mmCIF file of C-alpha atoms in Angstrom:
data_model
loop_
_atom_site.group_PDB
_atom_site.id
_atom_site.type_symbol
_atom_site.label_atom_id
_atom_site.label_comp_id
_atom_site.label_asym_id
_atom_site.label_seq_id
_atom_site.Cartn_x
_atom_site.Cartn_y
_atom_site.Cartn_z
ATOM 1 C CA MET A 1 133.815 93.133 98.043
ATOM 2 C CA LYS A 2 137.062 92.023 99.667
ATOM 3 C CA ILE A 3 137.442 89.598 102.520
ATOM 4 C CA SER A 4 140.566 89.809 104.615
ATOM 5 C CA ALA A 5 142.922 86.846 104.365
ATOM 6 C CA ASP A 6 143.281 87.105 108.145
ATOM 7 C CA ASP A 7 139.716 85.804 108.531
ATOM 8 C CA ARG A 8 141.236 82.355 109.069
ATOM 9 C CA ALA A 9 142.526 83.485 112.442
ATOM 10 C CA SER A 10 139.195 84.914 113.610
ATOM 11 C CA PRO A 11 137.936 83.501 116.913
ATOM 12 C CA PRO A 12 134.701 81.460 116.838
ATOM 13 C CA ASP A 13 132.531 84.267 118.236
ATOM 14 C CA ASP A 14 133.838 86.668 115.607
ATOM 15 C CA LEU A 15 133.162 84.136 112.855
ATOM 16 C CA HIS A 16 129.633 83.662 114.122
ATOM 17 C CA LYS A 17 128.977 87.388 113.883
ATOM 18 C CA GLN A 18 130.484 87.550 110.385
ATOM 19 C CA ALA A 19 128.202 84.680 109.357
ATOM 20 C CA TRP A 20 125.189 86.610 110.647
ATOM 21 C CA VAL A 21 126.108 89.675 108.601
ATOM 22 C CA TRP A 22 126.518 87.502 105.492
ATOM 23 C CA LEU A 23 123.147 85.883 106.147
ATOM 24 C CA ARG A 24 121.490 89.278 106.588
ATOM 25 C CA LEU A 25 122.973 90.503 103.306
ATOM 26 C CA LEU A 26 121.926 87.391 101.375
ATOM 27 C CA ASN A 27 118.351 87.823 102.604
ATOM 28 C CA SER A 28 118.221 91.579 101.984
ATOM 29 C CA GLY A 29 116.869 91.261 98.434
ATOM 30 C CA GLU A 30 119.655 93.572 97.224
ATOM 31 C CA VAL A 31 122.466 91.059 96.783
ATOM 32 C CA ASN A 32 124.555 91.407 93.618
ATOM 33 C CA SER A 33 127.093 89.251 91.782
ATOM 34 C CA TRP A 34 130.008 90.869 93.653
ATOM 35 C CA ASP A 35 128.368 89.962 96.944
ATOM 36 C CA LEU A 36 127.930 86.349 95.844
ATOM 37 C CA GLU A 37 131.562 86.081 94.782
ATOM 38 C CA GLY A 38 132.674 87.588 98.075
ATOM 39 C CA PHE A 39 130.470 85.196 100.007
ATOM 40 C CA GLN A 40 131.907 82.189 98.178
ATOM 41 C CA ARG A 41 135.470 83.369 98.870
ATOM 42 C CA TRP A 42 134.706 83.859 102.549
ATOM 43 C CA LEU A 43 132.963 80.490 102.766
ATOM 44 C CA SER A 44 135.806 78.573 101.128
ATOM 45 C CA ALA A 45 138.540 80.300 103.144
ATOM 46 C CA ASP A 46 138.165 77.949 106.119
ATOM 47 C CA PRO A 47 135.906 75.022 107.134
ATOM 48 C CA ALA A 48 135.099 76.983 110.284
ATOM 49 C CA HIS A 49 133.362 79.582 108.104
ATOM 50 C CA LYS A 50 130.987 76.931 106.755
ATOM 51 C CA ALA A 51 130.243 75.718 110.275
ATOM 52 C CA ALA A 52 129.543 79.273 111.471
ATOM 53 C CA PHE A 53 127.245 79.959 108.525
ATOM 54 C CA HIS A 54 125.339 76.709 109.091
ATOM 55 C CA CYS A 55 124.826 77.642 112.745
ATOM 56 C CA ALA A 56 123.619 81.145 111.829
ATOM 57 C CA ARG A 57 121.173 79.737 109.282
ATOM 58 C CA GLN A 58 119.649 77.435 111.906
ATOM 59 C CA GLN A 59 119.157 80.369 114.275
ATOM 60 C CA TRP A 60 117.668 82.438 111.442
ATOM 61 C CA ALA A 61 115.099 79.693 110.782
ATOM 62 C CA VAL A 62 113.862 80.080 114.359
ATOM 63 C CA LEU A 63 113.947 83.891 114.572
ATOM 64 C CA GLU A 64 112.676 84.978 111.155
ATOM 65 C CA PRO A 65 109.056 83.735 111.450
ATOM 66 C CA VAL A 66 108.642 85.532 114.766
ATOM 67 C CA ALA A 67 110.260 88.648 113.318
ATOM 68 C CA ALA A 68 107.694 88.658 110.526
ATOM 69 C CA ALA A 69 104.935 88.575 113.128
ATOM 70 C CA VAL A 70 106.372 91.615 114.914
ATOM 71 C CA ARG A 71 106.701 93.540 111.645
ATOM 72 C CA ARG A 72 103.072 92.855 110.791
ATOM 73 C CA ARG A 73 101.805 93.825 114.227
ATOM 74 C CA HIS A 74 103.718 97.130 114.035
ATOM 75 C CA PRO A 75 103.494 98.063 110.310
ATOM 76 C CA ASP A 76 103.981 101.802 110.895
ATOM 77 C CA ALA A 77 107.512 101.154 112.133
ATOM 78 C CA VAL A 78 108.576 99.139 109.101
ATOM 79 C CA PRO A 79 109.093 101.904 106.474
ATOM 80 C CA ALA A 80 111.532 103.840 108.645
ATOM 81 C CA GLN A 81 113.391 100.675 109.543
ATOM 82 C CA GLU A 82 113.600 99.671 105.892
ATOM 83 C CA ARG A 83 115.004 103.078 104.966
ATOM 84 C CA GLU A 84 117.601 102.729 107.693
ATOM 85 C CA SER A 85 118.374 99.200 106.524
ATOM 86 C CA ARG A 86 118.918 100.350 102.927
ATOM 87 C CA SER A 87 121.108 103.251 104.023
ATOM 88 C CA ASN A 88 123.242 100.817 106.002
ATOM 89 C CA LEU A 89 123.548 98.232 103.223
ATOM 90 C CA ARG A 90 126.744 99.756 101.867
ATOM 91 C CA ALA A 91 128.106 99.922 105.387
ATOM 92 C CA ARG A 92 127.337 96.245 105.913
ATOM 93 C CA ARG A 93 129.315 95.408 102.781
ATOM 94 C CA ALA A 94 132.205 97.431 104.139
ATOM 95 C CA PHE A 95 131.997 95.537 107.406
ATOM 96 C CA LEU A 96 132.263 92.284 105.503
ATOM 97 C CA GLY A 97 135.244 93.660 103.617
ATOM 98 C CA ALA A 98 136.932 94.403 106.923
ATOM 99 C CA ALA A 99 136.273 91.453 109.174
ATOM 100 C CA VAL A 100 137.510 93.262 112.250
ATOM 101 C CA GLY A 101 134.502 95.592 112.014
ATOM 102 C CA ALA A 102 131.945 92.857 111.484
ATOM 103 C CA ALA A 103 131.945 91.745 115.103
ATOM 104 C CA ALA A 104 130.972 95.126 116.520
ATOM 105 C CA VAL A 105 128.257 95.793 113.947
ATOM 106 C CA ALA A 106 126.741 92.314 114.164
ATOM 107 C CA GLY A 107 126.592 92.720 117.925
ATOM 108 C CA ILE A 108 124.604 95.934 117.500
ATOM 109 C CA ALA A 109 122.362 94.209 114.941
ATOM 110 C CA VAL A 110 121.489 91.492 117.437
ATOM 111 C CA MET A 111 120.549 94.033 120.121
ATOM 112 C CA ARG A 112 118.749 96.394 117.708
ATOM 113 C CA PRO A 113 117.544 94.197 114.822
ATOM 114 C CA PRO A 114 117.749 95.896 111.390
ATOM 115 C CA ALA A 115 114.337 96.211 109.688
ATOM 116 C CA GLY A 116 112.734 94.265 112.542
ATOM 117 C CA LEU A 117 114.103 90.961 111.303
ATOM 118 C CA TRP A 118 113.640 89.411 114.747
ATOM 119 C CA PRO A 119 111.933 90.667 117.901
ATOM 120 C CA ALA A 120 113.406 91.432 121.277
ATOM 121 C CA PRO A 121 112.919 88.554 123.751
ATOM 122 C CA GLY A 122 110.011 90.358 125.413
ATOM 123 C CA GLU A 123 108.075 90.407 122.137
ATOM 124 C CA TRP A 124 107.926 86.655 121.680
ATOM 125 C CA GLY A 125 104.219 86.410 122.465
ATOM 126 C CA ALA A 126 103.173 83.384 120.405
ATOM 127 C CA ASP A 127 101.724 80.360 122.185
ATOM 128 C CA TYR A 128 102.212 78.124 119.144
ATOM 129 C CA ARG A 129 104.738 78.409 116.361
ATOM 130 C CA THR A 130 105.862 76.320 113.391
ATOM 131 C CA ALA A 131 109.297 76.362 111.797
ATOM 132 C CA LYS A 132 109.987 76.534 108.077
ATOM 133 C CA GLY A 133 108.450 73.494 106.396
ATOM 134 C CA GLU A 134 106.644 72.378 109.560
ATOM 135 C CA GLN A 135 102.887 71.858 109.935
ATOM 136 C CA ARG A 136 101.142 71.311 113.231
ATOM 137 C CA GLU A 137 97.614 70.547 114.444
ATOM 138 C CA ILE A 138 96.380 71.855 117.785
ATOM 139 C CA ASP A 139 93.126 71.186 119.642
ATOM 140 C CA LEU A 140 91.851 74.241 121.501
ATOM 141 C CA ALA A 141 89.741 73.116 124.453
ATOM 142 C CA GLY A 142 87.656 70.861 122.231
ATOM 143 C CA GLN A 143 86.160 73.921 120.547
ATOM 144 C CA ALA A 144 88.315 74.032 117.442
ATOM 145 C CA LYS A 145 91.002 72.136 115.625
ATOM 146 C CA VAL A 146 93.562 74.514 114.173
ATOM 147 C CA THR A 147 96.156 73.386 111.646
ATOM 148 C CA LEU A 148 99.181 75.661 111.352
ATOM 149 C CA ASN A 149 101.086 75.868 108.093
ATOM 150 C CA THR A 150 104.788 76.621 107.712
ATOM 151 C CA GLN A 151 106.275 79.617 109.576
ATOM 152 C CA THR A 152 103.071 80.376 111.449
ATOM 153 C CA SER A 153 102.728 82.006 114.866
ATOM 154 C CA VAL A 154 99.485 82.223 116.841
ATOM 155 C CA ARG A 155 98.474 83.401 120.283
ATOM 156 C CA ARG A 156 95.475 82.073 122.214
ATOM 157 C CA GLN A 157 92.593 84.414 122.977
ATOM 158 C CA ASP A 158 91.235 83.158 126.290
ATOM 159 C CA THR A 159 88.465 84.780 128.341
ATOM 160 C CA GLY A 160 89.037 82.536 131.332
ATOM 161 C CA GLU A 161 86.091 80.331 130.400
ATOM 162 C CA GLY A 162 87.930 78.463 127.667
ATOM 163 C CA VAL A 163 89.453 79.450 124.353
ATOM 164 C CA GLU A 164 87.319 81.738 122.216
ATOM 165 C CA GLY A 165 89.797 82.300 119.415
ATOM 166 C CA ILE A 166 93.336 82.950 118.281
ATOM 167 C CA ASP A 167 95.444 85.892 117.214
ATOM 168 C CA LEU A 168 97.199 84.946 113.965
ATOM 169 C CA LEU A 169 100.476 86.858 114.252
ATOM 170 C CA ALA A 170 101.863 85.595 110.957
ATOM 171 C CA GLY A 171 101.465 82.720 108.533
ATOM 172 C CA GLU A 172 98.488 80.549 107.664
ATOM 173 C CA ALA A 173 95.960 78.521 109.633
ATOM 174 C CA ALA A 174 92.992 76.284 108.846
ATOM 175 C CA ILE A 175 90.191 76.222 111.430
ATOM 176 C CA ASP A 176 87.792 73.286 111.785
ATOM 177 C CA LEU A 177 84.699 73.867 113.943
ATOM 178 C CA SER A 178 82.836 70.786 112.736
ATOM 179 C CA ALA A 179 82.650 69.325 116.243
ATOM 180 C CA ALA A 180 81.893 72.646 117.917
ATOM 181 C CA ALA A 181 78.310 73.288 116.770
ATOM 182 C CA GLY A 182 76.360 75.120 119.467
ATOM 183 C CA HIS A 183 79.452 76.718 121.012
ATOM 184 C CA ARG A 184 79.979 80.462 121.073
ATOM 185 C CA PRO A 185 81.643 81.995 117.986
ATOM 186 C CA PHE A 186 85.292 81.248 117.367
ATOM 187 C CA VAL A 187 87.304 84.340 116.414
ATOM 188 C CA VAL A 188 90.544 84.691 114.462
ATOM 189 C CA MET A 189 92.262 88.070 114.786
ATOM 190 C CA ALA A 190 94.676 88.887 111.957
ATOM 191 C CA GLY A 191 96.034 92.316 111.150
ATOM 192 C CA ALA A 192 93.341 94.995 111.278
ATOM 193 C CA GLY A 193 90.410 92.584 111.042
ATOM 194 C CA ARG A 194 88.728 89.613 112.618
ATOM 195 C CA SER A 195 86.990 86.534 111.225
ATOM 196 C CA GLN A 196 84.237 84.805 113.162
ATOM 197 C CA ALA A 197 82.283 81.564 112.747
ATOM 198 C CA GLU A 198 80.138 79.288 114.901
ATOM 199 C CA ALA A 199 80.581 76.112 112.861
ATOM 200 C CA GLY A 200 82.128 74.847 109.644
ATOM 201 C CA ARG A 201 85.646 75.333 108.348
ATOM 202 C CA PHE A 202 87.653 78.325 107.149
ATOM 203 C CA ALA A 203 91.241 79.333 106.425
ATOM 204 C CA VAL A 204 93.132 82.544 107.180
ATOM 205 C CA ARG A 205 96.433 83.538 105.578
ATOM 206 C CA TYR A 206 98.395 86.553 106.865
ATOM 207 C CA LEU A 207 101.515 87.402 104.865
ATOM 208 C CA ASP A 208 103.256 90.641 103.896
ATOM 209 C CA GLY A 209 100.631 92.771 105.625
ATOM 210 C CA LYS A 210 97.722 91.233 103.684
ATOM 211 C CA VAL A 211 95.059 88.897 105.039
ATOM 212 C CA CYS A 212 93.051 86.405 102.986
ATOM 213 C CA VAL A 213 90.019 84.670 104.524
ATOM 214 C CA THR A 214 88.410 81.706 102.735
ATOM 215 C CA CYS A 215 85.221 79.946 103.781
ATOM 216 C CA LEU A 216 85.683 76.218 103.213
ATOM 217 C CA GLU A 217 82.335 75.173 104.699
ATOM 218 C CA GLY A 218 79.508 77.011 106.433
ATOM 219 C CA ALA A 219 79.644 80.783 106.910
ATOM 220 C CA VAL A 220 82.259 83.276 108.125
ATOM 221 C CA GLN A 221 81.769 86.891 109.166
ATOM 222 C CA VAL A 222 84.721 89.206 108.460
ATOM 223 C CA ALA A 223 84.850 92.509 110.370
ATOM 224 C CA HIS A 224 87.230 95.337 109.429
ATOM 225 C CA PRO A 225 87.420 99.092 110.144
ATOM 226 C CA MET A 226 86.376 99.664 106.506
ATOM 227 C CA GLY A 227 83.275 97.452 106.718
ATOM 228 C CA GLN A 228 82.096 93.863 106.961
ATOM 229 C CA ARG A 229 81.906 90.871 104.636
ATOM 230 C CA ARG A 230 79.861 87.698 105.037
ATOM 231 C CA LEU A 231 81.330 84.651 103.333
ATOM 232 C CA ALA A 232 79.555 81.465 102.307
ATOM 233 C CA THR A 233 81.190 78.208 101.223
ATOM 234 C CA GLY A 234 83.594 78.820 98.346
ATOM 235 C CA GLN A 235 83.888 82.564 98.938
ATOM 236 C CA GLN A 236 86.921 84.626 99.890
ATOM 237 C CA ALA A 237 87.764 88.140 101.081
ATOM 238 C CA THR A 238 91.065 89.967 101.444
ATOM 239 C CA TYR A 239 92.072 93.007 103.446
ATOM 240 C CA ALA A 240 95.026 95.087 104.567
ATOM 241 C CA ASP A 241 95.280 97.730 107.265
ATOM 242 C CA ARG A 242 93.453 100.422 105.277
ATOM 243 C CA GLU A 243 91.539 98.508 102.630
ATOM 244 C CA LEU A 244 88.898 95.801 102.402
ATOM 245 C CA GLY A 245 88.281 93.896 99.181
ATOM 246 C CA GLU A 246 84.971 92.702 97.787
ATOM 247 C CA VAL A 247 83.810 89.120 98.195
ATOM 248 C CA LYS A 248 85.219 86.731 95.600
ATOM 249 C CA SER A 249 83.081 83.722 94.688
ATOM 250 C CA HIS A 250 83.802 80.334 93.106
ATOM 251 C CA VAL A 251 87.218 80.069 94.758
ATOM 252 C CA ASP A 252 89.230 76.921 94.009
ATOM 253 C CA LEU A 253 89.094 75.356 97.469
ATOM 254 C CA ARG A 254 91.395 72.481 96.519
ATOM 255 C CA ARG A 255 94.084 75.013 95.686
ATOM 256 C CA VAL A 256 93.536 76.932 98.938
ATOM 257 C CA SER A 257 93.870 73.730 100.973
ATOM 258 C CA ALA A 258 96.614 72.117 98.861
ATOM 259 C CA TRP A 259 99.255 72.636 101.561
ATOM 260 C CA ARG A 260 97.311 70.337 103.893
ATOM 261 C CA ARG A 261 97.730 67.579 101.293
ATOM 262 C CA GLY A 262 101.464 68.285 101.034
ATOM 263 C CA GLU A 263 101.238 70.204 97.759
ATOM 264 C CA LEU A 264 101.701 73.709 96.376
ATOM 265 C CA VAL A 265 99.339 74.509 93.488
ATOM 266 C CA PHE A 266 99.797 77.476 91.150
ATOM 267 C CA ASP A 267 97.545 78.839 88.402
ATOM 268 C CA HIS A 268 99.148 81.459 86.144
ATOM 269 C CA THR A 269 101.220 82.711 89.075
ATOM 270 C CA ARG A 270 104.258 84.955 88.513
ATOM 271 C CA LEU A 271 107.514 83.000 88.673
ATOM 272 C CA ALA A 272 108.852 85.451 91.274
ATOM 273 C CA ASP A 273 105.817 84.763 93.481
ATOM 274 C CA VAL A 274 106.204 81.010 93.004
ATOM 275 C CA ILE A 275 109.816 81.253 94.184
ATOM 276 C CA GLU A 276 108.766 83.259 97.233
ATOM 277 C CA GLU A 277 106.125 80.670 98.105
ATOM 278 C CA ILE A 278 108.680 77.875 97.759
ATOM 279 C CA ASN A 279 110.983 79.826 100.078
ATOM 280 C CA ARG A 280 108.318 79.679 102.796
ATOM 281 C CA TYR A 281 108.718 75.897 102.955
ATOM 282 C CA ARG A 282 112.189 75.056 101.681
ATOM 283 C CA PRO A 283 115.252 75.302 103.986
ATOM 284 C CA GLY A 284 117.646 78.040 102.905
ATOM 285 C CA ARG A 285 116.584 80.428 100.170
ATOM 286 C CA VAL A 286 116.192 80.444 96.386
ATOM 287 C CA MET A 287 117.218 83.763 94.821
ATOM 288 C CA LEU A 288 115.953 84.615 91.327
ATOM 289 C CA MET A 289 118.553 86.923 89.765
ATOM 290 C CA ASN A 290 117.211 86.952 86.183
ATOM 291 C CA ALA A 291 114.741 89.849 86.039
ATOM 292 C CA SER A 292 113.565 88.985 82.522
ATOM 293 C CA VAL A 293 111.612 85.928 83.712
ATOM 294 C CA ARG A 294 110.221 87.223 87.004
ATOM 295 C CA ASP A 295 106.766 87.896 85.530
ATOM 296 C CA GLN A 296 106.490 84.678 83.528
ATOM 297 C CA PRO A 297 103.339 82.684 84.471
ATOM 298 C CA VAL A 298 103.582 79.304 86.167
ATOM 299 C CA SER A 299 100.809 76.706 86.421
ATOM 300 C CA GLY A 300 101.141 73.323 88.056
ATOM 301 C CA SER A 301 101.563 71.541 91.376
ATOM 302 C CA PHE A 302 104.647 70.600 93.376
ATOM 303 C CA TYR A 303 105.115 68.300 96.354
ATOM 304 C CA ILE A 304 106.290 70.170 99.443
ATOM 305 C CA ALA A 305 108.535 67.232 100.315
ATOM 306 C CA SER A 306 110.363 67.555 96.964
ATOM 307 C CA LEU A 307 110.832 71.284 96.462
ATOM 308 C CA ASP A 308 114.412 70.880 95.226
ATOM 309 C CA ASP A 309 112.924 68.952 92.299
ATOM 310 C CA ALA A 310 110.464 71.803 91.772
ATOM 311 C CA VAL A 311 113.281 74.358 91.663
ATOM 312 C CA ALA A 312 115.207 72.202 89.180
ATOM 313 C CA LEU A 313 112.108 71.903 86.970
ATOM 314 C CA LEU A 314 111.550 75.663 87.013
ATOM 315 C CA ALA A 315 115.204 76.240 86.120
ATOM 316 C CA ARG A 316 114.913 73.921 83.109
ATOM 317 C CA THR A 317 111.577 75.378 82.014
ATOM 318 C CA PHE A 318 112.836 78.954 81.972
ATOM 319 C CA GLU A 319 116.377 78.053 80.866
ATOM 320 C CA LEU A 320 117.995 79.303 84.052
ATOM 321 C CA SER A 321 121.339 78.224 85.431
ATOM 322 C CA GLY A 322 121.321 77.115 89.056
ATOM 323 C CA GLN A 323 124.186 77.571 91.477
ATOM 324 C CA ALA A 324 123.917 75.766 94.813
ATOM 325 C CA LEU A 325 125.526 77.317 97.889
ATOM 326 C CA PRO A 326 125.905 75.903 101.409
ATOM 327 C CA GLY A 327 123.003 76.256 103.789
ATOM 328 C CA GLY A 328 120.339 75.531 101.179
ATOM 329 C CA PHE A 329 120.922 78.736 99.219
ATOM 330 C CA MET A 330 120.354 78.542 95.469
ATOM 331 C CA ILE A 331 121.047 81.195 92.816
ATOM 332 C CA LEU A 332 118.935 81.111 89.632
ATOM 333 C CA SER A 333 120.321 83.330 86.873
#
């Protein structure tokens, strides 16, 4: 990839659009060593480039969680968008190689987001939302206390007589109905299913089109087009749009709720999946470029407040070299 030397003279708006295209490429999952070298050259060409990239990354942090919610609410549209995104990847690299073209293409990308990376303004339907690394507790009309994990979007379900539930658009939420005994059932809609309880505590996680419901205390009824599951304390069920798993018992509840204690706990989890989980909380993005270690198992716990230390430990453990880039990006190879 080649970056024009005339980039230095680009006006601020043009630089901002170039930064967005770079950010899109770095988050595409298809970045290669040539792309990284090109990005570093572009970044070091002028301090204004670093400022533009930092600004774009901040906007991405706000838009991406909502974009994920839109993708999951309209899963049938994602495959076609992904095919279009892949077919345009080479074109995006060409745009970056010719800065004069980046402005026009980035402008189109903002109006018609590639692969649904962010929704149109009219699709921002969440009543509550958390940013990357943020957690938030909300009290819904005294009926339920809902704790939102990082990058979570929810919408209230209100019948006019008070809140009866939430629509989990994306992310993870813990629901506490301990003080709501005797109230009508509280419902959590997520994907193709719904979870319902009258008392107790449960957690719902909705990521990458898959939903995981865990009963922490009491009983939870899970309804899905493929059937129903009744969960007791310590049980868990998962589902996607067209499948419903069997009930899993003896779930490690401390691990499920670790994020509420400020920890991430892994038990023989693939390194690639550990990195993706860290990316949900850590500003920027860690990119694992060494395919030979992607499936290596990881067990242990990390503090959410010290995830850079966790990344450094993983790099040492698997003998990876780490290259830090501006904006919180990290290359492990």
